[in-house]
Amino acid sequence: MSSPYLASIAIKSAELQGRKKGIRFLRKLQEVLFLEKQNVSNFEVLKNCARSVGLDVEEFVTDIHSETAAKAFQCDLKITNEMDVQEIPTFVFFNANVEEEGIKITGLYPYEVYVQILEEMLQEKPEAANPPILEQFLKQYKMVASKEVAVVYDMTVQQAEKELKKLMLKQKVEQIPAKYGVFWRYVEG
């Protein structure tokens, strides 16, 4: 990847079509970068990603060149700078009171740590939503890692792969081995 700037603006452009579409675009971008080893600074690669996740490509292209997407990205950079974010992953939690500073958490921690942070911020225990059935989860995200399924469904990676292999036998998913784990692609139809 030559420069992350265009890809970053593309993510903001996708988000202008809705939060869910923005997330789908980001996941697709990660897929083509890490699994397919494509250059996500290439404009055609970005347009193909937009098309594959159902974005209005014409609007996406217009937004990439817009001041709105650039300002949204600059806003993200400003928050990143203000919060002194220097490591990945870093999570910043904000509450409804805009006068209070956010809480910055750097590094990966068990799920329970994040629940505790939210509980302290909300002053009540947040109620976790039940995850969708596995096939629905796969249909929504299209491509997932074994580890991701394990975390979402509170199981071991081995248990997750056992469930995913059952879906593979039903031809609902295909397995995609990668350097850092196994991925699963949902099969439409």
Short mmCIF file of N, CA and C in Angstrom, two decimals:
data_model
loop_
_atom_site.label_atom_id
_atom_site.label_comp_id
_atom_site.label_asym_id
_atom_site.label_seq_id
_atom_site.Cartn_x
_atom_site.Cartn_y
_atom_site.Cartn_z
N MET A 1 0.86 -1.16 0.00
CA MET A 1 0.00 0.00 0.00
C MET A 1 0.91 1.23 0.00
N SER A 2 0.75 2.09 -0.96
CA SER A 2 1.62 3.25 -1.08
C SER A 2 1.27 4.35 -0.07
N SER A 3 0.02 4.68 0.09
CA SER A 3 -0.40 5.70 1.05
C SER A 3 -1.79 5.34 1.56
N PRO A 4 -1.96 5.40 2.88
CA PRO A 4 -3.28 5.04 3.43
C PRO A 4 -4.32 6.15 3.29
N TYR A 5 -3.91 7.33 2.81
CA TYR A 5 -4.82 8.47 2.78
C TYR A 5 -6.07 8.19 1.94
N LEU A 6 -5.89 7.72 0.70
CA LEU A 6 -7.04 7.48 -0.18
C LEU A 6 -7.96 6.42 0.41
N ALA A 7 -7.39 5.36 0.97
CA ALA A 7 -8.21 4.31 1.59
C ALA A 7 -8.98 4.88 2.79
N SER A 8 -8.35 5.75 3.55
CA SER A 8 -9.01 6.36 4.71
C SER A 8 -10.18 7.24 4.28
N ILE A 9 -9.97 8.02 3.24
CA ILE A 9 -11.04 8.87 2.70
C ILE A 9 -12.16 7.99 2.13
N ALA A 10 -11.78 6.87 1.51
CA ALA A 10 -12.77 5.95 0.96
C ALA A 10 -13.66 5.37 2.06
N ILE A 11 -13.07 5.07 3.21
CA ILE A 11 -13.86 4.55 4.33
C ILE A 11 -14.87 5.60 4.79
N LYS A 12 -14.43 6.84 4.91
CA LYS A 12 -15.35 7.92 5.29
C LYS A 12 -16.44 8.10 4.23
N SER A 13 -16.07 7.98 2.96
CA SER A 13 -17.04 8.10 1.86
C SER A 13 -18.09 7.00 1.95
N ALA A 14 -17.66 5.79 2.27
CA ALA A 14 -18.60 4.68 2.43
C ALA A 14 -19.53 4.93 3.61
N GLU A 15 -18.98 5.47 4.70
CA GLU A 15 -19.79 5.76 5.88
C GLU A 15 -20.88 6.79 5.60
N LEU A 16 -20.65 7.65 4.61
CA LEU A 16 -21.67 8.64 4.25
C LEU A 16 -22.92 7.99 3.68
N GLN A 17 -22.82 6.71 3.28
CA GLN A 17 -23.99 5.97 2.78
C GLN A 17 -24.64 5.15 3.90
N GLY A 18 -24.16 5.33 5.12
CA GLY A 18 -24.75 4.63 6.26
C GLY A 18 -23.70 3.87 7.05
N ARG A 19 -23.93 3.79 8.35
CA ARG A 19 -22.98 3.14 9.24
C ARG A 19 -22.73 1.68 8.87
N LYS A 20 -23.80 0.94 8.61
CA LYS A 20 -23.64 -0.48 8.27
C LYS A 20 -22.88 -0.67 6.96
N LYS A 21 -23.18 0.17 5.99
CA LYS A 21 -22.46 0.08 4.71
C LYS A 21 -20.99 0.44 4.91
N GLY A 22 -20.73 1.40 5.78
CA GLY A 22 -19.35 1.76 6.08
C GLY A 22 -18.59 0.61 6.71
N ILE A 23 -19.23 -0.10 7.61
CA ILE A 23 -18.60 -1.26 8.26
C ILE A 23 -18.35 -2.36 7.23
N ARG A 24 -19.35 -2.63 6.38
CA ARG A 24 -19.16 -3.66 5.34
C ARG A 24 -18.00 -3.29 4.42
N PHE A 25 -17.90 -2.02 4.06
CA PHE A 25 -16.82 -1.57 3.20
C PHE A 25 -15.47 -1.76 3.89
N LEU A 26 -15.37 -1.37 5.15
CA LEU A 26 -14.12 -1.52 5.90
C LEU A 26 -13.71 -2.99 5.96
N ARG A 27 -14.65 -3.87 6.24
CA ARG A 27 -14.33 -5.30 6.31
C ARG A 27 -13.86 -5.82 4.95
N LYS A 28 -14.50 -5.37 3.89
CA LYS A 28 -14.09 -5.79 2.54
C LYS A 28 -12.69 -5.27 2.23
N LEU A 29 -12.41 -4.05 2.63
CA LEU A 29 -11.08 -3.47 2.43
C LEU A 29 -10.02 -4.30 3.16
N GLN A 30 -10.32 -4.69 4.39
CA GLN A 30 -9.39 -5.53 5.15
C GLN A 30 -9.18 -6.87 4.46
N GLU A 31 -10.26 -7.43 3.93
CA GLU A 31 -10.18 -8.70 3.22
C GLU A 31 -9.26 -8.60 2.00
N VAL A 32 -9.45 -7.60 1.17
CA VAL A 32 -8.63 -7.50 -0.04
C VAL A 32 -7.19 -7.13 0.29
N LEU A 33 -6.98 -6.41 1.38
CA LEU A 33 -5.61 -6.05 1.78
C LEU A 33 -4.88 -7.25 2.38
N PHE A 34 -5.48 -7.89 3.36
CA PHE A 34 -4.78 -8.93 4.11
C PHE A 34 -4.86 -10.32 3.49
N LEU A 35 -5.96 -10.64 2.83
CA LEU A 35 -6.09 -11.98 2.25
C LEU A 35 -5.73 -12.03 0.78
N GLU A 36 -6.14 -11.01 0.04
CA GLU A 36 -5.89 -11.01 -1.40
C GLU A 36 -4.65 -10.20 -1.77
N LYS A 37 -4.06 -9.53 -0.79
CA LYS A 37 -2.81 -8.76 -0.97
C LYS A 37 -2.92 -7.71 -2.08
N GLN A 38 -4.10 -7.09 -2.20
CA GLN A 38 -4.28 -6.03 -3.20
C GLN A 38 -3.90 -4.68 -2.60
N ASN A 39 -3.58 -3.74 -3.46
CA ASN A 39 -3.20 -2.40 -3.06
C ASN A 39 -4.47 -1.57 -2.85
N VAL A 40 -4.82 -1.31 -1.60
CA VAL A 40 -6.05 -0.57 -1.32
C VAL A 40 -5.89 0.93 -1.50
N SER A 41 -4.75 1.36 -2.00
CA SER A 41 -4.59 2.76 -2.41
C SER A 41 -4.93 2.93 -3.88
N ASN A 42 -5.20 1.82 -4.55
CA ASN A 42 -5.55 1.85 -5.97
C ASN A 42 -7.05 2.18 -6.09
N PHE A 43 -7.34 3.20 -6.86
CA PHE A 43 -8.72 3.69 -6.99
C PHE A 43 -9.66 2.60 -7.52
N GLU A 44 -9.21 1.80 -8.48
CA GLU A 44 -10.05 0.74 -9.03
C GLU A 44 -10.35 -0.33 -7.99
N VAL A 45 -9.37 -0.65 -7.15
CA VAL A 45 -9.59 -1.62 -6.06
C VAL A 45 -10.66 -1.08 -5.11
N LEU A 46 -10.58 0.20 -4.79
CA LEU A 46 -11.57 0.81 -3.90
C LEU A 46 -12.97 0.79 -4.51
N LYS A 47 -13.06 1.09 -5.80
CA LYS A 47 -14.38 1.05 -6.48
C LYS A 47 -14.93 -0.37 -6.50
N ASN A 48 -14.07 -1.36 -6.74
CA ASN A 48 -14.51 -2.75 -6.74
C ASN A 48 -15.02 -3.16 -5.36
N CYS A 49 -14.33 -2.72 -4.31
CA CYS A 49 -14.79 -3.01 -2.95
C CYS A 49 -16.16 -2.37 -2.71
N ALA A 50 -16.31 -1.13 -3.13
CA ALA A 50 -17.58 -0.42 -2.97
C ALA A 50 -18.70 -1.17 -3.69
N ARG A 51 -18.43 -1.57 -4.90
CA ARG A 51 -19.43 -2.29 -5.71
C ARG A 51 -19.80 -3.62 -5.03
N SER A 52 -18.79 -4.33 -4.53
CA SER A 52 -19.05 -5.67 -3.98
C SER A 52 -19.85 -5.63 -2.68
N VAL A 53 -19.84 -4.50 -1.96
CA VAL A 53 -20.63 -4.42 -0.73
C VAL A 53 -21.95 -3.67 -0.92
N GLY A 54 -22.26 -3.34 -2.17
CA GLY A 54 -23.56 -2.74 -2.47
C GLY A 54 -23.65 -1.24 -2.29
N LEU A 55 -22.52 -0.55 -2.32
CA LEU A 55 -22.57 0.91 -2.26
C LEU A 55 -23.01 1.47 -3.61
N ASP A 56 -23.56 2.65 -3.60
CA ASP A 56 -23.83 3.39 -4.82
C ASP A 56 -22.46 3.90 -5.27
N VAL A 57 -21.88 3.26 -6.28
CA VAL A 57 -20.50 3.54 -6.68
C VAL A 57 -20.34 4.97 -7.19
N GLU A 58 -21.31 5.45 -7.92
CA GLU A 58 -21.23 6.83 -8.43
C GLU A 58 -21.18 7.83 -7.27
N GLU A 59 -22.04 7.62 -6.29
CA GLU A 59 -22.05 8.49 -5.11
C GLU A 59 -20.74 8.35 -4.32
N PHE A 60 -20.26 7.11 -4.21
CA PHE A 60 -19.00 6.82 -3.52
C PHE A 60 -17.84 7.59 -4.16
N VAL A 61 -17.75 7.55 -5.47
CA VAL A 61 -16.68 8.25 -6.20
C VAL A 61 -16.79 9.76 -5.99
N THR A 62 -18.01 10.27 -6.07
CA THR A 62 -18.23 11.70 -5.83
C THR A 62 -17.78 12.08 -4.42
N ASP A 63 -18.16 11.24 -3.44
CA ASP A 63 -17.83 11.54 -2.04
C ASP A 63 -16.33 11.47 -1.76
N ILE A 64 -15.62 10.59 -2.45
CA ILE A 64 -14.16 10.50 -2.25
C ILE A 64 -13.51 11.85 -2.55
N HIS A 65 -14.05 12.54 -3.52
CA HIS A 65 -13.48 13.83 -3.92
C HIS A 65 -14.15 15.01 -3.21
N SER A 66 -15.03 14.71 -2.26
CA SER A 66 -15.78 15.78 -1.59
C SER A 66 -15.06 16.31 -0.36
N GLU A 67 -15.44 17.50 0.00
CA GLU A 67 -14.92 18.11 1.22
C GLU A 67 -15.50 17.42 2.45
N THR A 68 -16.70 16.88 2.33
CA THR A 68 -17.37 16.23 3.46
C THR A 68 -16.57 15.04 3.97
N ALA A 69 -16.14 14.16 3.06
CA ALA A 69 -15.36 12.99 3.46
C ALA A 69 -14.01 13.41 4.03
N ALA A 70 -13.38 14.39 3.41
CA ALA A 70 -12.08 14.88 3.89
C ALA A 70 -12.21 15.46 5.30
N LYS A 71 -13.28 16.23 5.54
CA LYS A 71 -13.50 16.81 6.87
C LYS A 71 -13.78 15.73 7.91
N ALA A 72 -14.54 14.71 7.53
CA ALA A 72 -14.84 13.61 8.45
C ALA A 72 -13.55 12.90 8.85
N PHE A 73 -12.67 12.68 7.88
CA PHE A 73 -11.38 12.04 8.17
C PHE A 73 -10.52 12.95 9.05
N GLN A 74 -10.50 14.25 8.75
CA GLN A 74 -9.73 15.19 9.57
C GLN A 74 -10.24 15.21 11.01
N CYS A 75 -11.54 15.08 11.18
CA CYS A 75 -12.13 15.01 12.51
C CYS A 75 -11.62 13.78 13.26
N ASP A 76 -11.58 12.64 12.57
CA ASP A 76 -11.04 11.41 13.17
C ASP A 76 -9.58 11.61 13.58
N LEU A 77 -8.80 12.23 12.70
CA LEU A 77 -7.38 12.48 13.00
C LEU A 77 -7.23 13.40 14.21
N LYS A 78 -8.09 14.40 14.30
CA LYS A 78 -8.03 15.34 15.42
C LYS A 78 -8.30 14.61 16.74
N ILE A 79 -9.32 13.77 16.76
CA ILE A 79 -9.64 13.00 17.97
C ILE A 79 -8.48 12.06 18.31
N THR A 80 -7.92 11.42 17.29
CA THR A 80 -6.79 10.51 17.48
C THR A 80 -5.62 11.27 18.11
N ASN A 81 -5.36 12.46 17.63
CA ASN A 81 -4.27 13.28 18.15
C ASN A 81 -4.57 13.76 19.57
N GLU A 82 -5.78 14.25 19.79
CA GLU A 82 -6.17 14.74 21.11
C GLU A 82 -6.11 13.65 22.17
N MET A 83 -6.46 12.43 21.78
CA MET A 83 -6.46 11.31 22.72
C MET A 83 -5.10 10.61 22.79
N ASP A 84 -4.13 11.11 22.03
CA ASP A 84 -2.78 10.56 22.00
C ASP A 84 -2.79 9.06 21.66
N VAL A 85 -3.57 8.72 20.64
CA VAL A 85 -3.64 7.33 20.18
C VAL A 85 -2.40 7.03 19.35
N GLN A 86 -1.60 6.06 19.83
CA GLN A 86 -0.36 5.71 19.15
C GLN A 86 -0.22 4.22 18.89
N GLU A 87 -1.14 3.43 19.41
CA GLU A 87 -1.07 1.98 19.26
C GLU A 87 -2.38 1.43 18.73
N ILE A 88 -2.28 0.27 18.12
CA ILE A 88 -3.46 -0.44 17.62
C ILE A 88 -3.53 -1.77 18.35
N PRO A 89 -4.65 -2.15 18.90
CA PRO A 89 -5.91 -1.40 18.90
C PRO A 89 -5.96 -0.40 20.07
N THR A 90 -6.69 0.65 19.87
CA THR A 90 -7.02 1.61 20.92
C THR A 90 -8.52 1.89 20.81
N PHE A 91 -9.19 1.77 21.93
CA PHE A 91 -10.62 2.06 21.99
C PHE A 91 -10.80 3.32 22.83
N VAL A 92 -11.63 4.22 22.37
CA VAL A 92 -11.95 5.42 23.13
C VAL A 92 -13.45 5.41 23.38
N PHE A 93 -13.81 5.43 24.65
CA PHE A 93 -15.21 5.41 25.05
C PHE A 93 -15.64 6.82 25.45
N PHE A 94 -16.75 7.28 24.90
CA PHE A 94 -17.32 8.57 25.26
C PHE A 94 -18.72 8.33 25.81
N ASN A 95 -19.15 9.18 26.72
CA ASN A 95 -20.54 9.08 27.17
C ASN A 95 -21.33 10.25 26.63
N ALA A 96 -22.58 10.38 27.04
CA ALA A 96 -23.46 11.41 26.49
C ALA A 96 -23.06 12.82 26.91
N ASN A 97 -22.32 12.94 28.01
CA ASN A 97 -21.89 14.25 28.49
C ASN A 97 -20.65 14.70 27.71
N VAL A 98 -20.83 15.61 26.78
CA VAL A 98 -19.73 16.03 25.91
C VAL A 98 -18.65 16.79 26.66
N GLU A 99 -18.96 17.24 27.88
CA GLU A 99 -17.97 17.96 28.69
C GLU A 99 -16.92 17.01 29.27
N GLU A 100 -17.28 15.75 29.44
CA GLU A 100 -16.35 14.78 30.02
C GLU A 100 -15.44 14.23 28.94
N GLU A 101 -14.20 13.94 29.35
CA GLU A 101 -13.25 13.35 28.41
C GLU A 101 -13.60 11.89 28.19
N GLY A 102 -13.15 11.36 27.07
CA GLY A 102 -13.33 9.95 26.81
C GLY A 102 -12.34 9.13 27.62
N ILE A 103 -12.59 7.85 27.69
CA ILE A 103 -11.67 6.92 28.35
C ILE A 103 -10.96 6.14 27.26
N LYS A 104 -9.63 6.20 27.28
CA LYS A 104 -8.82 5.52 26.26
C LYS A 104 -8.29 4.21 26.83
N ILE A 105 -8.50 3.13 26.08
CA ILE A 105 -8.00 1.81 26.44
C ILE A 105 -7.13 1.32 25.29
N THR A 106 -5.85 1.10 25.58
CA THR A 106 -4.91 0.64 24.56
C THR A 106 -4.61 -0.83 24.79
N GLY A 107 -4.70 -1.63 23.73
CA GLY A 107 -4.42 -3.06 23.82
C GLY A 107 -5.70 -3.87 23.82
N LEU A 108 -5.54 -5.18 23.75
CA LEU A 108 -6.69 -6.09 23.77
C LEU A 108 -6.89 -6.64 25.17
N TYR A 109 -8.12 -6.65 25.61
CA TYR A 109 -8.47 -7.15 26.93
C TYR A 109 -9.66 -8.09 26.80
N PRO A 110 -9.89 -8.90 27.83
CA PRO A 110 -11.08 -9.77 27.80
C PRO A 110 -12.36 -8.93 27.73
N TYR A 111 -13.37 -9.51 27.17
CA TYR A 111 -14.69 -8.88 26.99
C TYR A 111 -15.18 -8.24 28.29
N GLU A 112 -14.97 -8.94 29.40
CA GLU A 112 -15.47 -8.48 30.69
C GLU A 112 -14.90 -7.11 31.07
N VAL A 113 -13.67 -6.80 30.65
CA VAL A 113 -13.06 -5.51 30.95
C VAL A 113 -13.86 -4.39 30.29
N TYR A 114 -14.25 -4.61 29.04
CA TYR A 114 -15.03 -3.60 28.32
C TYR A 114 -16.41 -3.43 28.94
N VAL A 115 -17.00 -4.53 29.39
CA VAL A 115 -18.30 -4.45 30.06
C VAL A 115 -18.16 -3.62 31.33
N GLN A 116 -17.08 -3.84 32.08
CA GLN A 116 -16.85 -3.09 33.31
C GLN A 116 -16.69 -1.59 33.03
N ILE A 117 -15.97 -1.25 31.97
CA ILE A 117 -15.80 0.16 31.60
C ILE A 117 -17.15 0.79 31.27
N LEU A 118 -17.94 0.08 30.46
CA LEU A 118 -19.27 0.59 30.10
C LEU A 118 -20.16 0.72 31.34
N GLU A 119 -20.06 -0.25 32.24
CA GLU A 119 -20.87 -0.22 33.46
C GLU A 119 -20.52 1.02 34.29
N GLU A 120 -19.22 1.32 34.40
CA GLU A 120 -18.80 2.50 35.16
C GLU A 120 -19.27 3.79 34.48
N MET A 121 -19.20 3.83 33.17
CA MET A 121 -19.62 5.03 32.45
C MET A 121 -21.13 5.24 32.50
N LEU A 122 -21.87 4.14 32.35
CA LEU A 122 -23.33 4.21 32.32
C LEU A 122 -23.95 4.24 33.72
N GLN A 123 -23.15 3.82 34.71
CA GLN A 123 -23.60 3.67 36.09
C GLN A 123 -24.72 2.64 36.20
N GLU A 124 -24.68 1.70 35.30
CA GLU A 124 -25.57 0.53 35.35
C GLU A 124 -24.97 -0.52 34.42
N LYS A 125 -25.32 -1.76 34.68
CA LYS A 125 -24.76 -2.84 33.87
C LYS A 125 -25.45 -2.88 32.50
N PRO A 126 -24.67 -2.78 31.42
CA PRO A 126 -25.31 -2.86 30.10
C PRO A 126 -25.81 -4.28 29.84
N GLU A 127 -26.92 -4.36 29.15
CA GLU A 127 -27.49 -5.67 28.83
C GLU A 127 -26.97 -6.11 27.47
N ALA A 128 -26.29 -7.24 27.46
CA ALA A 128 -25.72 -7.75 26.21
C ALA A 128 -26.83 -8.28 25.31
N ALA A 129 -26.71 -7.98 24.04
CA ALA A 129 -27.64 -8.53 23.06
C ALA A 129 -27.22 -9.96 22.74
N ASN A 130 -28.18 -10.80 22.46
CA ASN A 130 -27.85 -12.15 22.06
C ASN A 130 -27.33 -12.13 20.63
N PRO A 131 -26.25 -12.88 20.37
CA PRO A 131 -25.75 -12.91 19.00
C PRO A 131 -26.75 -13.63 18.09
N PRO A 132 -26.75 -13.30 16.81
CA PRO A 132 -27.65 -13.99 15.88
C PRO A 132 -27.20 -15.44 15.71
N ILE A 133 -28.06 -16.26 15.11
CA ILE A 133 -27.60 -17.61 14.82
C ILE A 133 -26.39 -17.50 13.90
N LEU A 134 -25.50 -18.47 13.98
CA LEU A 134 -24.22 -18.40 13.29
C LEU A 134 -24.36 -18.14 11.79
N GLU A 135 -25.29 -18.82 11.15
CA GLU A 135 -25.46 -18.64 9.70
C GLU A 135 -25.86 -17.19 9.37
N GLN A 136 -26.70 -16.58 10.20
CA GLN A 136 -27.08 -15.18 9.99
C GLN A 136 -25.88 -14.25 10.16
N PHE A 137 -25.05 -14.55 11.15
CA PHE A 137 -23.83 -13.77 11.39
C PHE A 137 -22.92 -13.82 10.16
N LEU A 138 -22.76 -15.01 9.62
CA LEU A 138 -21.93 -15.19 8.42
C LEU A 138 -22.54 -14.48 7.22
N LYS A 139 -23.84 -14.57 7.08
CA LYS A 139 -24.51 -13.91 5.96
C LYS A 139 -24.33 -12.39 6.05
N GLN A 140 -24.37 -11.86 7.27
CA GLN A 140 -24.23 -10.42 7.45
C GLN A 140 -22.80 -9.94 7.16
N TYR A 141 -21.80 -10.67 7.64
CA TYR A 141 -20.42 -10.19 7.52
C TYR A 141 -19.64 -10.78 6.35
N LYS A 142 -20.20 -11.79 5.70
CA LYS A 142 -19.64 -12.40 4.48
C LYS A 142 -18.34 -13.17 4.70
N MET A 143 -17.37 -12.58 5.42
CA MET A 143 -16.08 -13.23 5.65
C MET A 143 -15.71 -13.01 7.11
N VAL A 144 -15.45 -14.11 7.82
CA VAL A 144 -15.11 -14.00 9.24
C VAL A 144 -13.95 -14.93 9.57
N ALA A 145 -13.23 -14.59 10.62
CA ALA A 145 -12.14 -15.43 11.11
C ALA A 145 -12.69 -16.39 12.17
N SER A 146 -12.04 -17.53 12.32
CA SER A 146 -12.44 -18.48 13.36
C SER A 146 -12.41 -17.80 14.73
N LYS A 147 -11.37 -17.02 14.98
CA LYS A 147 -11.22 -16.32 16.27
C LYS A 147 -12.38 -15.36 16.50
N GLU A 148 -12.81 -14.68 15.46
CA GLU A 148 -13.93 -13.74 15.57
C GLU A 148 -15.20 -14.47 15.99
N VAL A 149 -15.47 -15.60 15.38
CA VAL A 149 -16.65 -16.40 15.73
C VAL A 149 -16.53 -16.87 17.18
N ALA A 150 -15.34 -17.31 17.57
CA ALA A 150 -15.12 -17.77 18.94
C ALA A 150 -15.43 -16.67 19.96
N VAL A 151 -14.99 -15.46 19.69
CA VAL A 151 -15.22 -14.35 20.61
C VAL A 151 -16.70 -13.98 20.66
N VAL A 152 -17.33 -13.85 19.51
CA VAL A 152 -18.74 -13.45 19.46
C VAL A 152 -19.64 -14.47 20.15
N TYR A 153 -19.32 -15.74 19.99
CA TYR A 153 -20.19 -16.80 20.53
C TYR A 153 -19.66 -17.40 21.83
N ASP A 154 -18.62 -16.77 22.41
CA ASP A 154 -18.05 -17.20 23.69
C ASP A 154 -17.72 -18.69 23.70
N MET A 155 -16.89 -19.08 22.75
CA MET A 155 -16.45 -20.47 22.65
C MET A 155 -14.97 -20.49 22.30
N THR A 156 -14.38 -21.65 22.34
CA THR A 156 -12.97 -21.77 21.94
C THR A 156 -12.89 -21.72 20.41
N VAL A 157 -11.70 -21.47 19.92
CA VAL A 157 -11.49 -21.47 18.47
C VAL A 157 -11.81 -22.85 17.91
N GLN A 158 -11.45 -23.90 18.65
CA GLN A 158 -11.73 -25.27 18.19
C GLN A 158 -13.23 -25.52 18.09
N GLN A 159 -13.99 -25.06 19.08
CA GLN A 159 -15.45 -25.21 19.03
C GLN A 159 -16.03 -24.42 17.86
N ALA A 160 -15.51 -23.22 17.65
CA ALA A 160 -15.99 -22.39 16.54
C ALA A 160 -15.73 -23.08 15.21
N GLU A 161 -14.53 -23.62 15.05
CA GLU A 161 -14.19 -24.30 13.79
C GLU A 161 -15.03 -25.56 13.59
N LYS A 162 -15.37 -26.23 14.67
CA LYS A 162 -16.24 -27.40 14.56
C LYS A 162 -17.61 -26.99 14.01
N GLU A 163 -18.18 -25.89 14.54
CA GLU A 163 -19.47 -25.40 14.06
C GLU A 163 -19.37 -24.91 12.61
N LEU A 164 -18.28 -24.25 12.28
CA LEU A 164 -18.09 -23.74 10.92
C LEU A 164 -17.91 -24.88 9.92
N LYS A 165 -17.26 -25.95 10.35
CA LYS A 165 -17.08 -27.11 9.46
C LYS A 165 -18.41 -27.79 9.19
N LYS A 166 -19.32 -27.77 10.17
CA LYS A 166 -20.67 -28.30 9.94
C LYS A 166 -21.36 -27.51 8.82
N LEU A 167 -21.19 -26.19 8.87
CA LEU A 167 -21.78 -25.34 7.83
C LEU A 167 -21.08 -25.55 6.49
N MET A 168 -19.80 -25.87 6.54
CA MET A 168 -19.06 -26.14 5.30
C MET A 168 -19.59 -27.42 4.64
N LEU A 169 -19.90 -28.43 5.45
CA LEU A 169 -20.47 -29.67 4.91
C LEU A 169 -21.83 -29.42 4.26
N LYS A 170 -22.56 -28.43 4.77
CA LYS A 170 -23.85 -28.05 4.18
C LYS A 170 -23.67 -27.07 3.03
N GLN A 171 -22.42 -26.78 2.69
CA GLN A 171 -22.05 -25.86 1.61
C GLN A 171 -22.58 -24.44 1.84
N LYS A 172 -22.59 -24.04 3.11
CA LYS A 172 -23.02 -22.69 3.49
C LYS A 172 -21.82 -21.74 3.57
N VAL A 173 -20.63 -22.31 3.82
CA VAL A 173 -19.40 -21.51 3.92
C VAL A 173 -18.27 -22.26 3.22
N GLU A 174 -17.23 -21.49 2.86
CA GLU A 174 -16.01 -22.12 2.37
C GLU A 174 -14.87 -21.67 3.26
N GLN A 175 -13.94 -22.59 3.48
CA GLN A 175 -12.81 -22.32 4.35
C GLN A 175 -11.68 -21.67 3.55
N ILE A 176 -11.07 -20.64 4.14
CA ILE A 176 -9.97 -19.93 3.48
C ILE A 176 -8.80 -19.87 4.45
N PRO A 177 -7.83 -20.79 4.30
CA PRO A 177 -6.66 -20.74 5.17
C PRO A 177 -5.83 -19.49 4.86
N ALA A 178 -5.29 -18.88 5.89
CA ALA A 178 -4.45 -17.69 5.72
C ALA A 178 -3.24 -17.82 6.64
N LYS A 179 -2.31 -16.92 6.47
CA LYS A 179 -1.08 -16.96 7.25
C LYS A 179 -1.34 -16.91 8.75
N TYR A 180 -2.30 -16.10 9.17
CA TYR A 180 -2.54 -15.90 10.59
C TYR A 180 -3.89 -16.45 11.06
N GLY A 181 -4.29 -17.59 10.54
CA GLY A 181 -5.54 -18.18 10.98
C GLY A 181 -6.39 -18.63 9.82
N VAL A 182 -7.59 -19.06 10.15
CA VAL A 182 -8.52 -19.57 9.15
C VAL A 182 -9.69 -18.60 9.04
N PHE A 183 -10.09 -18.33 7.80
CA PHE A 183 -11.23 -17.47 7.53
C PHE A 183 -12.31 -18.30 6.86
N TRP A 184 -13.53 -17.79 6.94
CA TRP A 184 -14.69 -18.49 6.39
C TRP A 184 -15.51 -17.50 5.59
N ARG A 185 -15.80 -17.86 4.35
CA ARG A 185 -16.60 -16.99 3.48
C ARG A 185 -17.99 -17.60 3.33
N TYR A 186 -19.00 -16.77 3.54
CA TYR A 186 -20.38 -17.20 3.38
C TYR A 186 -20.66 -17.43 1.90
N VAL A 187 -21.34 -18.53 1.60
CA VAL A 187 -21.69 -18.87 0.22
C VAL A 187 -23.14 -18.47 -0.01
N GLU A 188 -23.36 -17.50 -0.89
CA GLU A 188 -24.72 -17.04 -1.19
C GLU A 188 -25.49 -18.14 -1.93
N GLY A 189 -26.79 -18.20 -1.66
CA GLY A 189 -27.62 -19.12 -2.43
C GLY A 189 -28.14 -20.18 -1.64
#
